[in-house]
PDB file of N, CA and C in Angstrom:
ATOM      1  N   GLY A  30      25.003  -7.877  -4.033  1.00 50.00           N
ATOM      2  CA  GLY A  30      25.818  -8.336  -5.108  1.00 50.00           C
ATOM      3  C   GLY A  30      25.055  -8.380  -6.389  1.00 50.00           C
ATOM      4  N   GLY A  31      25.666  -8.951  -7.394  1.00 53.00           N
ATOM      5  CA  GLY A  31      25.060  -9.064  -8.709  1.00 53.00           C
ATOM      6  C   GLY A  31      26.017  -8.566  -9.758  1.00 53.00           C
ATOM      7  N   ALA A  32      25.838  -9.039 -10.964  1.00 56.00           N
ATOM      8  CA  ALA A  32      26.702  -8.667 -12.068  1.00 56.00           C
ATOM      9  C   ALA A  32      26.504  -7.200 -12.434  1.00 56.00           C
ATOM     10  N   ALA A  33      27.559  -6.599 -12.970  1.00 59.00           N
ATOM     11  CA  ALA A  33      27.465  -5.211 -13.401  1.00 59.00           C
ATOM     12  C   ALA A  33      26.390  -5.101 -14.476  1.00 59.00           C
ATOM     13  N   GLY A  34      25.563  -4.081 -14.359  1.00 62.00           N
ATOM     14  CA  GLY A  34      24.503  -3.879 -15.330  1.00 62.00           C
ATOM     15  C   GLY A  34      23.241  -4.674 -15.048  1.00 62.00           C
ATOM     16  N   GLU A  35      23.288  -5.553 -14.060  1.00 69.00           N
ATOM     17  CA  GLU A  35      22.110  -6.346 -13.705  1.00 69.00           C
ATOM     18  C   GLU A  35      21.126  -5.458 -12.959  1.00 69.00           C
ATOM     19  N   GLU A  36      19.876  -5.432 -13.439  1.00 80.00           N
ATOM     20  CA  GLU A  36      18.874  -4.594 -12.785  1.00 80.00           C
ATOM     21  C   GLU A  36      18.308  -5.291 -11.560  1.00 80.00           C
ATOM     22  N   LYS A  37      18.182  -4.513 -10.487  1.00 84.00           N
ATOM     23  CA  LYS A  37      17.523  -5.035  -9.292  1.00 84.00           C
ATOM     24  C   LYS A  37      16.019  -4.962  -9.539  1.00 84.00           C
ATOM     25  N   PRO A  38      15.269  -5.916  -9.005  1.00 85.00           N
ATOM     26  CA  PRO A  38      13.816  -5.829  -9.171  1.00 85.00           C
ATOM     27  C   PRO A  38      13.259  -4.632  -8.405  1.00 85.00           C
ATOM     28  N   LYS A  39      12.241  -4.022  -8.980  1.00 91.00           N
ATOM     29  CA  LYS A  39      11.593  -2.892  -8.316  1.00 91.00           C
ATOM     30  C   LYS A  39      10.630  -3.443  -7.275  1.00 91.00           C
ATOM     31  N   LEU A  40      10.883  -3.111  -6.007  1.00 95.00           N
ATOM     32  CA  LEU A  40      10.117  -3.683  -4.907  1.00 95.00           C
ATOM     33  C   LEU A  40       9.271  -2.657  -4.162  1.00 95.00           C
ATOM     34  N   LYS A  41       9.428  -1.371  -4.494  1.00 95.00           N
ATOM     35  CA  LYS A  41       8.650  -0.334  -3.815  1.00 95.00           C
ATOM     36  C   LYS A  41       7.400  -0.032  -4.641  1.00 95.00           C
ATOM     37  N   VAL A  42       6.260  -0.031  -3.966  1.00 95.00           N
ATOM     38  CA  VAL A  42       4.975   0.208  -4.608  1.00 95.00           C
ATOM     39  C   VAL A  42       4.335   1.443  -3.984  1.00 95.00           C
ATOM     40  N   LEU A  43       3.769   2.295  -4.822  1.00 94.00           N
ATOM     41  CA  LEU A  43       2.999   3.439  -4.361  1.00 94.00           C
ATOM     42  C   LEU A  43       1.533   3.151  -4.633  1.00 94.00           C
ATOM     43  N   VAL A  44       0.723   3.176  -3.584  1.00 93.00           N
ATOM     44  CA  VAL A  44      -0.721   3.000  -3.716  1.00 93.00           C
ATOM     45  C   VAL A  44      -1.329   4.390  -3.606  1.00 93.00           C
ATOM     46  N   ARG A  45      -1.917   4.860  -4.706  1.00 92.00           N
ATOM     47  CA  ARG A  45      -2.487   6.212  -4.736  1.00 92.00           C
ATOM     48  C   ARG A  45      -4.005   6.145  -4.804  1.00 92.00           C
ATOM     49  N   GLY A  46      -4.624   7.287  -4.587  1.00 91.00           N
ATOM     50  CA  GLY A  46      -6.063   7.399  -4.756  1.00 91.00           C
ATOM     51  C   GLY A  46      -6.881   6.732  -3.671  1.00 91.00           C
ATOM     52  N   LEU A  47      -6.272   6.536  -2.509  1.00 93.00           N
ATOM     53  CA  LEU A  47      -7.006   5.939  -1.394  1.00 93.00           C
ATOM     54  C   LEU A  47      -7.968   6.971  -0.809  1.00 93.00           C
ATOM     55  N   PRO A  48      -9.115   6.540  -0.317  1.00 92.00           N
ATOM     56  CA  PRO A  48     -10.070   7.496   0.255  1.00 92.00           C
ATOM     57  C   PRO A  48      -9.422   8.346   1.355  1.00 92.00           C
ATOM     58  N   PRO A  49      -9.768   9.634   1.412  1.00 94.00           N
ATOM     59  CA  PRO A  49      -9.139  10.514   2.404  1.00 94.00           C
ATOM     60  C   PRO A  49      -9.466  10.140   3.844  1.00 94.00           C
ATOM     61  N   THR A  50     -10.575   9.433   4.054  1.00 92.00           N
ATOM     62  CA  THR A  50     -10.961   9.060   5.418  1.00 92.00           C
ATOM     63  C   THR A  50     -10.499   7.656   5.798  1.00 92.00           C
ATOM     64  N   LEU A  51      -9.787   6.970   4.889  1.00 93.00           N
ATOM     65  CA  LEU A  51      -9.280   5.624   5.183  1.00 93.00           C
ATOM     66  C   LEU A  51      -8.071   5.738   6.094  1.00 93.00           C
ATOM     67  N   SER A  52      -8.131   5.128   7.279  1.00 94.00           N
ATOM     68  CA  SER A  52      -7.012   5.193   8.220  1.00 94.00           C
ATOM     69  C   SER A  52      -5.934   4.175   7.839  1.00 94.00           C
ATOM     70  N   GLU A  53      -4.732   4.403   8.356  1.00 95.00           N
ATOM     71  CA  GLU A  53      -3.645   3.447   8.135  1.00 95.00           C
ATOM     72  C   GLU A  53      -4.026   2.083   8.701  1.00 95.00           C
ATOM     73  N   GLU A  54      -4.659   2.066   9.861  1.00 94.00           N
ATOM     74  CA  GLU A  54      -5.062   0.794  10.489  1.00 94.00           C
ATOM     75  C   GLU A  54      -6.054   0.043   9.609  1.00 94.00           C
ATOM     76  N   ALA A  55      -7.020   0.760   9.030  1.00 92.00           N
ATOM     77  CA  ALA A  55      -8.005   0.109   8.158  1.00 92.00           C
ATOM     78  C   ALA A  55      -7.340  -0.420   6.893  1.00 92.00           C
ATOM     79  N   PHE A  56      -6.393   0.345   6.332  1.00 92.00           N
ATOM     80  CA  PHE A  56      -5.689  -0.094   5.130  1.00 92.00           C
ATOM     81  C   PHE A  56      -4.861  -1.345   5.404  1.00 92.00           C
ATOM     82  N   THR A  57      -4.081  -1.332   6.505  1.00 92.00           N
ATOM     83  CA  THR A  57      -3.236  -2.495   6.805  1.00 92.00           C
ATOM     84  C   THR A  57      -4.088  -3.712   7.176  1.00 92.00           C
ATOM     85  N   LYS A  58      -5.254  -3.487   7.790  1.00 91.00           N
ATOM     86  CA  LYS A  58      -6.157  -4.599   8.082  1.00 91.00           C
ATOM     87  C   LYS A  58      -6.647  -5.239   6.787  1.00 91.00           C
ATOM     88  N   GLN A  59      -6.993  -4.415   5.803  1.00 89.00           N
ATOM     89  CA  GLN A  59      -7.426  -4.942   4.512  1.00 89.00           C
ATOM     90  C   GLN A  59      -6.284  -5.687   3.826  1.00 89.00           C
ATOM     91  N   MET A  60      -5.054  -5.180   3.956  1.00 91.00           N
ATOM     92  CA  MET A  60      -3.892  -5.886   3.409  1.00 91.00           C
ATOM     93  C   MET A  60      -3.751  -7.261   4.050  1.00 91.00           C
ATOM     94  N   GLU A  61      -3.865  -7.310   5.386  1.00 92.00           N
ATOM     95  CA  GLU A  61      -3.739  -8.580   6.113  1.00 92.00           C
ATOM     96  C   GLU A  61      -4.817  -9.568   5.688  1.00 92.00           C
ATOM     97  N   GLU A  62      -6.052  -9.072   5.502  1.00 89.00           N
ATOM     98  CA  GLU A  62      -7.156  -9.938   5.092  1.00 89.00           C
ATOM     99  C   GLU A  62      -6.915 -10.548   3.716  1.00 89.00           C
ATOM    100  N   LEU A  63      -6.113  -9.864   2.886  1.00 87.00           N
ATOM    101  CA  LEU A  63      -5.782 -10.378   1.557  1.00 87.00           C
ATOM    102  C   LEU A  63      -4.450 -11.141   1.554  1.00 87.00           C
ATOM    103  N   GLY A  64      -3.890 -11.371   2.752  1.00 88.00           N
ATOM    104  CA  GLY A  64      -2.698 -12.213   2.865  1.00 88.00           C
ATOM    105  C   GLY A  64      -1.369 -11.493   2.915  1.00 88.00           C
ATOM    106  N   PHE A  65      -1.369 -10.169   3.041  1.00 89.00           N
ATOM    107  CA  PHE A  65      -0.120  -9.402   3.096  1.00 89.00           C
ATOM    108  C   PHE A  65       0.114  -8.940   4.520  1.00 89.00           C
ATOM    109  N   ARG A  66       0.837  -9.761   5.273  1.00 82.00           N
ATOM    110  CA  ARG A  66       1.081  -9.477   6.681  1.00 82.00           C
ATOM    111  C   ARG A  66       2.444  -8.823   6.863  1.00 82.00           C
ATOM    112  N   ASP A  67       2.466  -7.866   7.783  1.00 74.00           N
ATOM    113  CA  ASP A  67       3.697  -7.149   8.110  1.00 74.00           C
ATOM    114  C   ASP A  67       4.823  -8.137   8.390  1.00 74.00           C
ATOM    115  N   ARG A  68       5.973  -7.844   7.860  1.00 76.00           N
ATOM    116  CA  ARG A  68       7.215  -8.605   8.063  1.00 76.00           C
ATOM    117  C   ARG A  68       7.236  -9.951   7.340  1.00 76.00           C
ATOM    118  N   GLU A  69       6.107 -10.415   6.836  1.00 84.00           N
ATOM    119  CA  GLU A  69       6.119 -11.631   6.012  1.00 84.00           C
ATOM    120  C   GLU A  69       6.260 -11.251   4.542  1.00 84.00           C
ATOM    121  N   ALA A  70       5.512 -10.245   4.109  1.00 91.00           N
ATOM    122  CA  ALA A  70       5.494  -9.863   2.697  1.00 91.00           C
ATOM    123  C   ALA A  70       6.293  -8.594   2.407  1.00 91.00           C
ATOM    124  N   PHE A  71       6.391  -7.692   3.408  1.00 93.00           N
ATOM    125  CA  PHE A  71       7.052  -6.420   3.136  1.00 93.00           C
ATOM    126  C   PHE A  71       7.961  -5.994   4.283  1.00 93.00           C
ATOM    127  N   ASP A  72       8.950  -5.171   3.930  1.00 92.00           N
ATOM    128  CA  ASP A  72       9.930  -4.675   4.899  1.00 92.00           C
ATOM    129  C   ASP A  72       9.427  -3.438   5.629  1.00 92.00           C
ATOM    130  N   TRP A  73       8.816  -2.523   4.893  1.00 93.00           N
ATOM    131  CA  TRP A  73       8.324  -1.304   5.514  1.00 93.00           C
ATOM    132  C   TRP A  73       7.140  -0.756   4.747  1.00 93.00           C
ATOM    133  N   LEU A  74       6.396   0.098   5.447  1.00 95.00           N
ATOM    134  CA  LEU A  74       5.198   0.714   4.899  1.00 95.00           C
ATOM    135  C   LEU A  74       5.129   2.133   5.455  1.00 95.00           C
ATOM    136  N   ARG A  75       4.845   3.113   4.593  1.00 97.00           N
ATOM    137  CA  ARG A  75       4.692   4.515   5.042  1.00 97.00           C
ATOM    138  C   ARG A  75       3.377   5.017   4.484  1.00 97.00           C
ATOM    139  N   TYR A  76       2.476   5.403   5.362  1.00 97.00           N
ATOM    140  CA  TYR A  76       1.120   5.815   4.994  1.00 97.00           C
ATOM    141  C   TYR A  76       0.937   7.305   5.237  1.00 97.00           C
ATOM    142  N   TRP A  77       0.422   8.001   4.237  1.00 96.00           N
ATOM    143  CA  TRP A  77       0.083   9.414   4.379  1.00 96.00           C
ATOM    144  C   TRP A  77      -1.431   9.554   4.292  1.00 96.00           C
ATOM    145  N   PRO A  78      -2.092   9.889   5.409  1.00 95.00           N
ATOM    146  CA  PRO A  78      -3.553  10.049   5.361  1.00 95.00           C
ATOM    147  C   PRO A  78      -3.934  11.288   4.563  1.00 95.00           C
ATOM    148  N   GLY A  79      -5.074  11.207   3.920  1.00 95.00           N
ATOM    149  CA  GLY A  79      -5.592  12.345   3.176  1.00 95.00           C
ATOM    150  C   GLY A  79      -6.408  13.246   4.081  1.00 95.00           C
ATOM    151  N   LYS A  80      -7.050  14.205   3.456  1.00 94.00           N
ATOM    152  CA  LYS A  80      -7.901  15.138   4.197  1.00 94.00           C
ATOM    153  C   LYS A  80      -9.186  15.332   3.414  1.00 94.00           C
ATOM    154  N   ALA A  81     -10.304  15.076   4.096  1.00 89.00           N
ATOM    155  CA  ALA A  81     -11.603  15.332   3.487  1.00 89.00           C
ATOM    156  C   ALA A  81     -11.798  16.846   3.443  1.00 89.00           C
ATOM    157  N   ALA A  82     -12.466  17.310   2.405  1.00 88.00           N
ATOM    158  CA  ALA A  82     -12.669  18.747   2.262  1.00 88.00           C
ATOM    159  C   ALA A  82     -14.154  19.064   2.182  1.00 88.00           C
ATOM    160  N   ALA A  83     -14.567  20.090   2.941  1.00 87.00           N
ATOM    161  CA  ALA A  83     -15.959  20.536   2.876  1.00 87.00           C
ATOM    162  C   ALA A  83     -16.213  21.222   1.535  1.00 87.00           C
ATOM    163  N   LYS A  84     -15.216  21.982   1.075  1.00 89.00           N
ATOM    164  CA  LYS A  84     -15.289  22.656  -0.230  1.00 89.00           C
ATOM    165  C   LYS A  84     -14.049  22.297  -1.026  1.00 89.00           C
ATOM    166  N   GLY A  85     -14.223  22.126  -2.301  1.00 86.00           N
ATOM    167  CA  GLY A  85     -13.086  21.816  -3.161  1.00 86.00           C
ATOM    168  C   GLY A  85     -12.703  20.354  -3.084  1.00 86.00           C
ATOM    169  N   PRO A  86     -11.647  19.992  -3.807  1.00 89.00           N
ATOM    170  CA  PRO A  86     -11.249  18.582  -3.850  1.00 89.00           C
ATOM    171  C   PRO A  86     -10.596  18.108  -2.548  1.00 89.00           C
ATOM    172  N   ALA A  87     -10.834  16.861  -2.220  1.00 91.00           N
ATOM    173  CA  ALA A  87     -10.195  16.255  -1.045  1.00 91.00           C
ATOM    174  C   ALA A  87      -8.761  15.883  -1.398  1.00 91.00           C
ATOM    175  N   THR A  88      -7.923  15.776  -0.384  1.00 94.00           N
ATOM    176  CA  THR A  88      -6.571  15.260  -0.564  1.00 94.00           C
ATOM    177  C   THR A  88      -6.649  13.758  -0.307  1.00 94.00           C
ATOM    178  N   LEU A  89      -6.331  12.961  -1.311  1.00 94.00           N
ATOM    179  CA  LEU A  89      -6.434  11.512  -1.177  1.00 94.00           C
ATOM    180  C   LEU A  89      -5.276  10.951  -0.363  1.00 94.00           C
ATOM    181  N   SER A  90      -5.508   9.835   0.296  1.00 96.00           N
ATOM    182  CA  SER A  90      -4.463   9.146   1.057  1.00 96.00           C
ATOM    183  C   SER A  90      -3.566   8.400   0.077  1.00 96.00           C
ATOM    184  N   ARG A  91      -2.340   8.083   0.532  1.00 96.00           N
ATOM    185  CA  ARG A  91      -1.423   7.278  -0.278  1.00 96.00           C
ATOM    186  C   ARG A  91      -0.518   6.480   0.642  1.00 96.00           C
ATOM    187  N   CYS A  92       0.079   5.438   0.079  1.00 96.00           N
ATOM    188  CA  CYS A  92       0.911   4.558   0.880  1.00 96.00           C
ATOM    189  C   CYS A  92       2.057   4.013   0.037  1.00 96.00           C
ATOM    190  N   TYR A  93       3.267   4.060   0.584  1.00 97.00           N
ATOM    191  CA  TYR A  93       4.426   3.416  -0.028  1.00 97.00           C
ATOM    192  C   TYR A  93       4.679   2.116   0.726  1.00 97.00           C
ATOM    193  N   ILE A  94       4.934   1.053  -0.029  1.00 96.00           N
ATOM    194  CA  ILE A  94       5.210  -0.250   0.566  1.00 96.00           C
ATOM    195  C   ILE A  94       6.439  -0.828  -0.115  1.00 96.00           C
ATOM    196  N   HIS A  95       7.394  -1.314   0.670  1.00 96.00           N
ATOM    197  CA  HIS A  95       8.571  -1.982   0.111  1.00 96.00           C
ATOM    198  C   HIS A  95       8.450  -3.469   0.399  1.00 96.00           C
ATOM    199  N   PHE A  96       8.243  -4.236  -0.668  1.00 95.00           N
ATOM    200  CA  PHE A  96       8.056  -5.679  -0.531  1.00 95.00           C
ATOM    201  C   PHE A  96       9.390  -6.406  -0.493  1.00 95.00           C
ATOM    202  N   LYS A  97       9.363  -7.627   0.023  1.00 94.00           N
ATOM    203  CA  LYS A  97      10.588  -8.421   0.172  1.00 94.00           C
ATOM    204  C   LYS A  97      11.037  -9.061  -1.136  1.00 94.00           C
ATOM    205  N   GLY A  98      10.115  -9.243  -2.073  1.00 94.00           N
ATOM    206  CA  GLY A  98      10.502  -9.859  -3.331  1.00 94.00           C
ATOM    207  C   GLY A  98       9.507  -9.556  -4.436  1.00 94.00           C
ATOM    208  N   PRO A  99       9.906  -9.800  -5.688  1.00 94.00           N
ATOM    209  CA  PRO A  99       9.034  -9.495  -6.818  1.00 94.00           C
ATOM    210  C   PRO A  99       7.734 -10.305  -6.820  1.00 94.00           C
ATOM    211  N   ASP A 100       7.746 -11.497  -6.249  1.00 93.00           N
ATOM    212  CA  ASP A 100       6.512 -12.292  -6.190  1.00 93.00           C
ATOM    213  C   ASP A 100       5.442 -11.597  -5.356  1.00 93.00           C
ATOM    214  N   GLN A 101       5.854 -10.959  -4.260  1.00 93.00           N
ATOM    215  CA  GLN A 101       4.903 -10.238  -3.415  1.00 93.00           C
ATOM    216  C   GLN A 101       4.352  -9.008  -4.140  1.00 93.00           C
ATOM    217  N   VAL A 102       5.201  -8.338  -4.927  1.00 93.00           N
ATOM    218  CA  VAL A 102       4.755  -7.170  -5.696  1.00 93.00           C
ATOM    219  C   VAL A 102       3.668  -7.589  -6.686  1.00 93.00           C
ATOM    220  N   VAL A 103       3.908  -8.669  -7.413  1.00 93.00           N
ATOM    221  CA  VAL A 103       2.944  -9.165  -8.401  1.00 93.00           C
ATOM    222  C   VAL A 103       1.644  -9.576  -7.718  1.00 93.00           C
ATOM    223  N   ALA A 104       1.746 -10.298  -6.617  1.00 93.00           N
ATOM    224  CA  ALA A 104       0.552 -10.758  -5.897  1.00 93.00           C
ATOM    225  C   ALA A 104      -0.235  -9.565  -5.350  1.00 93.00           C
ATOM    226  N   PHE A 105       0.477  -8.560  -4.824  1.00 92.00           N
ATOM    227  CA  PHE A 105      -0.193  -7.372  -4.297  1.00 92.00           C
ATOM    228  C   PHE A 105      -0.924  -6.638  -5.423  1.00 92.00           C
ATOM    229  N   HIS A 106      -0.264  -6.484  -6.557  1.00 91.00           N
ATOM    230  CA  HIS A 106      -0.887  -5.802  -7.691  1.00 91.00           C
ATOM    231  C   HIS A 106      -2.167  -6.522  -8.115  1.00 91.00           C
ATOM    232  N   LYS A 107      -2.109  -7.839  -8.215  1.00 91.00           N
ATOM    233  CA  LYS A 107      -3.293  -8.621  -8.596  1.00 91.00           C
ATOM    234  C   LYS A 107      -4.418  -8.467  -7.574  1.00 91.00           C
ATOM    235  N   ALA A 108      -4.069  -8.443  -6.286  1.00 89.00           N
ATOM    236  CA  ALA A 108      -5.075  -8.373  -5.223  1.00 89.00           C
ATOM    237  C   ALA A 108      -5.684  -6.977  -5.089  1.00 89.00           C
ATOM    238  N   PHE A 109      -4.876  -5.931  -5.329  1.00 85.00           N
ATOM    239  CA  PHE A 109      -5.331  -4.581  -5.026  1.00 85.00           C
ATOM    240  C   PHE A 109      -5.713  -3.743  -6.232  1.00 85.00           C
ATOM    241  N   GLN A 110      -5.355  -4.148  -7.444  1.00 82.00           N
ATOM    242  CA  GLN A 110      -5.716  -3.359  -8.626  1.00 82.00           C
ATOM    243  C   GLN A 110      -7.237  -3.296  -8.726  1.00 82.00           C
ATOM    244  N   GLY A 111      -7.796  -2.096  -8.638  1.00 78.00           N
ATOM    245  CA  GLY A 111      -9.240  -1.929  -8.719  1.00 78.00           C
ATOM    246  C   GLY A 111      -9.994  -2.291  -7.441  1.00 78.00           C
ATOM    247  N   HIS A 112      -9.255  -2.494  -6.343  1.00 72.00           N
ATOM    248  CA  HIS A 112      -9.869  -2.872  -5.068  1.00 72.00           C
ATOM    249  C   HIS A 112     -10.784  -1.761  -4.563  1.00 72.00           C
ATOM    250  N   ALA A 113     -11.962  -2.134  -4.097  1.00 70.00           N
ATOM    251  CA  ALA A 113     -12.885  -1.154  -3.491  1.00 70.00           C
ATOM    252  C   ALA A 113     -12.583  -1.098  -1.998  1.00 70.00           C
ATOM    253  N   TYR A 114     -12.301   0.089  -1.506  1.00 66.00           N
ATOM    254  CA  TYR A 114     -11.958   0.258  -0.094  1.00 66.00           C
ATOM    255  C   TYR A 114     -13.182   0.533   0.741  1.00 66.00           C
ATOM    256  N   LEU A 115     -13.258  -0.138   1.878  1.00 61.00           N
ATOM    257  CA  LEU A 115     -14.367   0.052   2.795  1.00 61.00           C
ATOM    258  C   LEU A 115     -13.951   1.104   3.814  1.00 61.00           C
ATOM    259  N   VAL A 116     -14.765   2.143   3.919  1.00 59.00           N
ATOM    260  CA  VAL A 116     -14.454   3.240   4.826  1.00 59.00           C
ATOM    261  C   VAL A 116     -15.613   3.421   5.786  1.00 59.00           C
ATOM    262  N   ASP A 117     -15.278   3.475   7.082  1.00 54.00           N
ATOM    263  CA  ASP A 117     -16.315   3.757   8.087  1.00 54.00           C
ATOM    264  C   ASP A 117     -16.710   5.219   7.965  1.00 54.00           C
ATOM    265  N   ARG A 118     -17.983   5.467   8.037  1.00 49.00           N
ATOM    266  CA  ARG A 118     -18.469   6.857   7.947  1.00 49.00           C
ATOM    267  C   ARG A 118     -19.004   7.285   9.280  1.00 49.00           C
TER     268      ARG A 118
END
């Protein structure tokens, strides 16, 4: 519902530039450690792993996340903007 012309809050976030060797499990674990647990903060998550390249540029990983509300989007942005990702080598 909602009044005509009322904008819905944007709840889908795209996280780009993730290391190509970062697994979905490692990414979601880091999310959980920062307080973003599945089904509490977001409805769905779709992760595309990247590909490391021996020659040329690597394909970076990315993830779409649909949060349950605008407060979670703001909190996620604050927690993850400029976040350094830990990758097992």
